[in-house]
mmCIF file of C-alpha atoms in Angstrom:
data_model
loop_
_atom_site.group_PDB
_atom_site.id
_atom_site.type_symbol
_atom_site.label_atom_id
_atom_site.label_comp_id
_atom_site.label_asym_id
_atom_site.label_seq_id
_atom_site.Cartn_x
_atom_site.Cartn_y
_atom_site.Cartn_z
ATOM 1 C CA UNK A 999 111.719 175.169 108.604
ATOM 2 C CA UNK A 1000 110.691 171.999 106.698
ATOM 3 C CA UNK A 1001 107.349 173.296 105.372
ATOM 4 C CA UNK A 1002 105.205 171.444 102.877
ATOM 5 C CA UNK A 1003 102.629 173.130 101.057
ATOM 6 C CA UNK A 1004 99.725 171.325 99.483
ATOM 7 C CA UNK A 1005 97.152 172.745 97.063
ATOM 8 C CA UNK A 1006 94.343 172.959 96.697
ATOM 9 C CA UNK A 1007 93.016 172.348 100.184
ATOM 10 C CA UNK A 1008 89.445 171.307 99.066
ATOM 11 C CA UNK A 1009 88.015 170.368 95.711
ATOM 12 C CA UNK A 1010 84.432 169.473 94.782
ATOM 13 C CA UNK A 1011 83.853 168.233 91.148
ATOM 14 C CA UNK A 1012 81.581 166.138 89.089
ATOM 15 C CA UNK A 1013 82.249 162.488 88.346
ATOM 16 C CA UNK A 1014 84.609 161.817 85.414
ATOM 17 C CA UNK A 1015 86.681 164.936 86.023
ATOM 18 C CA UNK A 1016 90.473 164.622 86.446
ATOM 19 C CA UNK A 1017 91.891 166.485 89.558
ATOM 20 C CA UNK A 1018 95.453 167.457 90.029
ATOM 21 C CA UNK A 1019 96.998 168.064 93.640
ATOM 22 C CA UNK A 1020 100.313 169.801 94.099
ATOM 23 C CA UNK A 1021 102.818 169.256 96.805
ATOM 24 C CA UNK A 1022 105.689 171.573 97.367
ATOM 25 C CA UNK A 1023 108.469 171.721 99.684
ATOM 26 C CA UNK A 1024 109.052 175.422 100.538
ATOM 27 C CA UNK A 1025 112.448 175.509 102.249
ATOM 28 C CA UNK A 1026 114.211 172.274 101.570
ATOM 29 C CA UNK A 1027 114.818 169.931 98.731
ATOM 30 C CA UNK A 1028 112.572 166.938 98.734
ATOM 31 C CA UNK A 1029 114.347 163.990 97.163
ATOM 32 C CA UNK A 1030 111.616 161.751 98.072
ATOM 33 C CA UNK A 1031 107.757 162.512 98.345
ATOM 34 C CA UNK A 1032 105.037 160.386 99.436
ATOM 35 C CA UNK A 1033 101.213 160.359 98.674
ATOM 36 C CA UNK A 1034 98.873 159.064 101.407
ATOM 37 C CA UNK A 1035 95.178 158.608 101.511
ATOM 38 C CA UNK A 1036 93.156 158.764 104.680
ATOM 39 C CA UNK A 1037 89.459 157.659 105.043
ATOM 40 C CA UNK A 1038 87.266 159.270 107.741
ATOM 41 C CA UNK A 1039 88.316 158.229 111.315
ATOM 42 C CA UNK A 1040 91.263 156.010 109.953
ATOM 43 C CA UNK A 1041 94.900 156.099 109.763
ATOM 44 C CA UNK A 1042 97.026 156.891 106.732
ATOM 45 C CA UNK A 1043 97.404 154.552 103.909
ATOM 46 C CA UNK A 1044 100.551 154.957 101.770
ATOM 47 C CA UNK A 1045 99.677 155.180 98.120
ATOM 48 C CA UNK A 1046 102.984 155.763 96.401
ATOM 49 C CA UNK A 1047 106.620 156.918 96.892
ATOM 50 C CA UNK A 1048 108.291 159.149 94.249
ATOM 51 C CA UNK A 1049 111.855 160.140 94.040
ATOM 52 C CA UNK A 1050 112.706 163.117 91.860
ATOM 53 C CA UNK A 1051 113.299 162.227 88.232
ATOM 54 C CA UNK A 1052 112.141 158.635 88.299
ATOM 55 C CA UNK A 1053 108.929 156.748 88.208
ATOM 56 C CA UNK A 1054 106.773 156.436 91.260
ATOM 57 C CA UNK A 1055 106.456 153.225 93.253
ATOM 58 C CA UNK A 1056 102.988 152.360 93.868
ATOM 59 C CA UNK A 1057 101.708 150.224 96.831
ATOM 60 C CA UNK A 1058 99.979 147.048 96.230
ATOM 61 C CA UNK A 1059 96.316 147.575 95.030
ATOM 62 C CA UNK A 1060 96.788 151.190 94.020
ATOM 63 C CA UNK A 1061 96.110 151.673 90.350
ATOM 64 C CA UNK A 1062 98.955 153.640 88.751
ATOM 65 C CA UNK A 1063 96.852 154.663 85.707
ATOM 66 C CA UNK A 1064 94.214 156.032 88.088
ATOM 67 C CA UNK A 1065 96.610 157.962 90.259
ATOM 68 C CA UNK A 1066 99.321 159.600 88.082
ATOM 69 C CA UNK A 1067 102.227 160.970 90.132
ATOM 70 C CA UNK A 1068 104.689 163.203 88.610
ATOM 71 C CA UNK A 1069 107.944 164.371 90.681
ATOM 72 C CA UNK A 1070 109.705 166.445 88.140
ATOM 73 C CA UNK A 1071 111.663 168.783 90.410
ATOM 74 C CA UNK A 1072 113.233 168.611 93.793
ATOM 75 C CA UNK A 1073 110.539 170.774 95.315
ATOM 76 C CA UNK A 1074 107.214 169.710 93.417
ATOM 77 C CA UNK A 1075 105.265 166.514 93.166
ATOM 78 C CA UNK A 1076 101.729 166.343 91.632
ATOM 79 C CA UNK A 1077 99.019 163.553 92.014
ATOM 80 C CA UNK A 1078 96.461 163.488 89.455
ATOM 81 C CA UNK A 1079 93.269 161.503 90.047
ATOM 82 C CA UNK A 1080 92.042 160.606 86.484
ATOM 83 C CA UNK A 1081 88.372 160.263 85.629
ATOM 84 C CA UNK A 1082 87.534 160.580 89.345
ATOM 85 C CA UNK A 1083 84.290 158.839 90.712
ATOM 86 C CA UNK A 1084 82.695 159.234 93.975
ATOM 87 C CA UNK A 1085 84.637 156.234 95.530
ATOM 88 C CA UNK A 1086 87.757 158.329 95.166
ATOM 89 C CA UNK A 1087 86.441 160.866 97.556
ATOM 90 C CA UNK A 1088 89.016 161.063 100.431
ATOM 91 C CA UNK A 1089 91.613 163.101 102.272
ATOM 92 C CA UNK A 1090 94.924 162.990 100.244
ATOM 93 C CA UNK A 1091 97.982 163.971 102.136
ATOM 94 C CA UNK A 1092 101.455 164.334 100.687
ATOM 95 C CA UNK A 1093 104.646 164.255 102.605
ATOM 96 C CA UNK A 1094 108.293 165.111 101.670
ATOM 97 C CA UNK A 1095 111.792 164.361 103.186
ATOM 98 C CA UNK A 1096 115.319 165.529 102.329
ATOM 99 C CA UNK A 1097 118.073 163.126 101.665
ATOM 100 C CA UNK A 1098 119.156 160.430 104.049
ATOM 101 C CA UNK A 1099 116.963 159.052 106.774
ATOM 102 C CA UNK A 1100 115.024 162.029 107.742
ATOM 103 C CA UNK A 1101 111.442 162.434 109.185
ATOM 104 C CA UNK A 1102 108.626 163.079 106.736
ATOM 105 C CA UNK A 1103 107.053 166.416 106.912
ATOM 106 C CA UNK A 1104 103.418 166.616 105.820
ATOM 107 C CA UNK A 1105 101.220 168.907 103.949
ATOM 108 C CA UNK A 1106 97.839 169.958 105.062
ATOM 109 C CA UNK A 1107 95.897 167.658 102.946
ATOM 110 C CA UNK A 1108 93.418 168.007 100.287
ATOM 111 C CA UNK A 1109 89.815 166.976 100.715
ATOM 112 C CA UNK A 1110 88.349 165.584 97.420
ATOM 113 C CA UNK A 1111 84.697 165.223 97.051
ATOM 114 C CA UNK A 1112 83.404 163.685 93.840
ATOM 115 C CA UNK A 1113 79.713 164.255 93.087
ATOM 116 C CA UNK B 502 104.216 143.391 107.851
ATOM 117 C CA UNK B 503 104.687 145.787 110.666
ATOM 118 C CA UNK B 504 101.856 146.346 113.013
ATOM 119 C CA UNK B 505 101.687 149.513 115.006
ATOM 120 C CA UNK B 506 98.770 149.867 117.682
ATOM 121 C CA UNK B 507 97.378 152.633 119.797
ATOM 122 C CA UNK B 508 94.381 152.986 122.022
ATOM 123 C CA UNK B 509 91.664 154.945 120.147
ATOM 124 C CA UNK B 510 90.685 157.574 122.850
ATOM 125 C CA UNK B 511 91.918 159.377 125.815
ATOM 126 C CA UNK B 512 90.263 162.188 127.802
ATOM 127 C CA UNK B 513 92.067 164.087 130.520
ATOM 128 C CA UNK B 514 91.313 167.248 132.342
ATOM 129 C CA UNK B 515 93.073 170.671 131.444
ATOM 130 C CA UNK B 516 96.304 171.086 133.303
ATOM 131 C CA UNK B 517 96.915 167.293 133.832
ATOM 132 C CA UNK B 518 99.406 165.207 131.956
ATOM 133 C CA UNK B 519 98.469 163.020 129.046
ATOM 134 C CA UNK B 520 100.237 159.835 128.278
ATOM 135 C CA UNK B 521 99.550 158.348 124.853
ATOM 136 C CA UNK B 522 100.932 154.841 124.410
ATOM 137 C CA UNK B 523 101.956 152.922 121.157
ATOM 138 C CA UNK B 524 103.251 149.404 120.468
ATOM 139 C CA UNK B 525 105.035 148.253 117.260
ATOM 140 C CA UNK B 526 106.215 144.726 116.170
ATOM 141 C CA UNK B 527 109.382 145.380 114.007
ATOM 142 C CA UNK B 528 112.624 145.153 115.776
ATOM 143 C CA UNK B 529 114.462 146.913 113.140
ATOM 144 C CA UNK B 530 113.054 150.313 113.509
ATOM 145 C CA UNK B 531 115.373 153.316 112.954
ATOM 146 C CA UNK B 532 113.161 156.085 114.014
ATOM 147 C CA UNK B 533 109.788 156.441 115.809
ATOM 148 C CA UNK B 534 107.674 159.525 115.474
ATOM 149 C CA UNK B 535 104.683 161.303 116.968
ATOM 150 C CA UNK B 536 102.445 163.355 114.684
ATOM 151 C CA UNK B 537 99.546 165.472 115.613
ATOM 152 C CA UNK B 538 96.399 165.909 113.327
ATOM 153 C CA UNK B 539 93.950 168.642 114.048
ATOM 154 C CA UNK B 540 90.228 168.277 112.383
ATOM 155 C CA UNK B 541 90.543 168.700 108.459
ATOM 156 C CA UNK B 542 94.263 169.333 108.587
ATOM 157 C CA UNK B 543 97.514 167.490 107.498
ATOM 158 C CA UNK B 544 99.837 165.853 110.150
ATOM 159 C CA UNK B 545 102.291 168.023 112.181
ATOM 160 C CA UNK B 546 105.436 166.484 113.231
ATOM 161 C CA UNK B 547 105.694 166.788 117.096
ATOM 162 C CA UNK B 548 108.951 165.039 117.885
ATOM 163 C CA UNK B 549 110.845 161.808 117.008
ATOM 164 C CA UNK B 550 113.264 159.643 118.699
ATOM 165 C CA UNK B 551 116.037 157.531 117.264
ATOM 166 C CA UNK B 552 115.871 153.862 118.048
ATOM 167 C CA UNK B 553 119.060 153.779 120.284
ATOM 168 C CA UNK B 554 117.711 156.369 122.629
ATOM 169 C CA UNK B 555 115.495 155.764 125.733
ATOM 170 C CA UNK B 556 113.940 159.203 126.214
ATOM 171 C CA UNK B 557 113.683 162.511 124.473
ATOM 172 C CA UNK B 558 112.350 165.664 126.058
ATOM 173 C CA UNK B 559 111.166 168.774 124.292
ATOM 174 C CA UNK B 560 109.334 171.330 126.270
ATOM 175 C CA UNK B 561 106.056 169.902 127.427
ATOM 176 C CA UNK B 562 106.577 166.668 125.501
ATOM 177 C CA UNK B 563 108.409 163.660 126.696
ATOM 178 C CA UNK B 564 109.001 160.449 124.614
ATOM 179 C CA UNK B 565 109.911 157.289 126.297
ATOM 180 C CA UNK B 566 111.036 154.417 124.306
ATOM 181 C CA UNK B 567 111.385 150.743 125.644
ATOM 182 C CA UNK B 568 113.037 148.844 122.763
ATOM 183 C CA UNK B 569 112.800 145.460 124.581
ATOM 184 C CA UNK B 570 109.060 145.594 124.888
ATOM 185 C CA UNK B 571 108.610 147.685 121.596
ATOM 186 C CA UNK B 572 106.663 150.311 123.462
ATOM 187 C CA UNK B 573 106.630 154.064 122.837
ATOM 188 C CA UNK B 574 104.791 156.750 124.831
ATOM 189 C CA UNK B 575 104.220 160.411 124.478
ATOM 190 C CA UNK B 576 103.619 162.418 127.579
ATOM 191 C CA UNK B 577 102.172 165.895 127.332
ATOM 192 C CA UNK B 578 102.556 168.050 130.593
ATOM 193 C CA UNK B 579 100.177 170.712 131.535
ATOM 194 C CA UNK B 580 97.599 169.340 128.821
ATOM 195 C CA UNK B 581 95.676 172.345 127.308
ATOM 196 C CA UNK B 582 92.505 172.522 125.287
ATOM 197 C CA UNK B 583 94.621 173.292 122.127
ATOM 198 C CA UNK B 584 96.115 169.799 122.543
ATOM 199 C CA UNK B 585 92.862 168.196 121.707
ATOM 200 C CA UNK B 586 93.621 166.427 118.345
ATOM 201 C CA UNK B 587 94.543 162.882 117.039
ATOM 202 C CA UNK B 588 97.915 161.737 117.894
ATOM 203 C CA UNK B 589 99.486 159.177 115.456
ATOM 204 C CA UNK B 590 102.814 157.258 116.401
ATOM 205 C CA UNK B 591 104.725 155.982 113.360
ATOM 206 C CA UNK B 592 107.491 153.443 113.092
ATOM 207 C CA UNK B 593 110.317 153.948 110.353
ATOM 208 C CA UNK B 594 111.907 150.680 109.511
ATOM 209 C CA UNK B 595 113.973 151.710 106.494
ATOM 210 C CA UNK B 596 114.764 154.801 104.585
ATOM 211 C CA UNK B 597 111.123 155.306 103.277
ATOM 212 C CA UNK B 598 108.934 152.769 105.149
ATOM 213 C CA UNK B 599 106.813 154.524 107.706
ATOM 214 C CA UNK B 600 104.017 152.662 109.357
ATOM 215 C CA UNK B 601 101.373 154.518 111.230
ATOM 216 C CA UNK B 602 99.279 153.543 114.177
ATOM 217 C CA UNK B 603 95.431 154.053 114.243
ATOM 218 C CA UNK B 604 95.692 157.400 115.970
ATOM 219 C CA UNK B 605 94.523 158.213 119.545
ATOM 220 C CA UNK B 606 91.856 160.999 119.790
ATOM 221 C CA UNK B 607 92.827 163.188 122.802
ATOM 222 C CA UNK B 608 90.080 165.149 124.335
ATOM 223 C CA UNK B 609 91.017 167.770 126.932
ATOM 224 C CA UNK B 610 88.168 168.658 129.336
ATOM 225 C CA UNK B 611 88.270 172.270 130.421
#
């Protein structure tokens, strides 16, 4: 159980393009979803936390207008990287958890490459 | 803020036991986790321990928690080549706050 599906797994696009990444909880209701960014050979950096039906809470230094997060249902959150540039190239990973203090379950990540 | 530290590399021979260590600084931890990340993939939850426990065993995995010293370890018995990956410990201090270590790259030598 506790499967999180992330799509797409790999995106290559031109500079200036907006890219949407989906994160779905397949067998549980994800009241809270998290978006992380991971640079090569580094640990995960939390970008934002979103609760279903409310606005996301962004970590310091993360541009909310650049990284749009929507958590419209208990099983789906989306991250849109708007007008992506090469410096946005990274590995983006989502996680989700059910109600209460539960472990976070992670998706397989999306590798974003901006040319 | 919370600081979670791990050694960067560990090499073991196939069949030996691996011990990956982690230290953290926040004394108000609720849960501590071990995640595994294979190349190009997301994180796989291996196991977790509640902060009032000292030990948890799950098949080949044994987690030890020394709350006084704020030290967490993951022992993998009979390590196999498929165990080669990066292992992250993570410390949860509230409902949402999850702090990750830098990750330990485990290399299993056949």
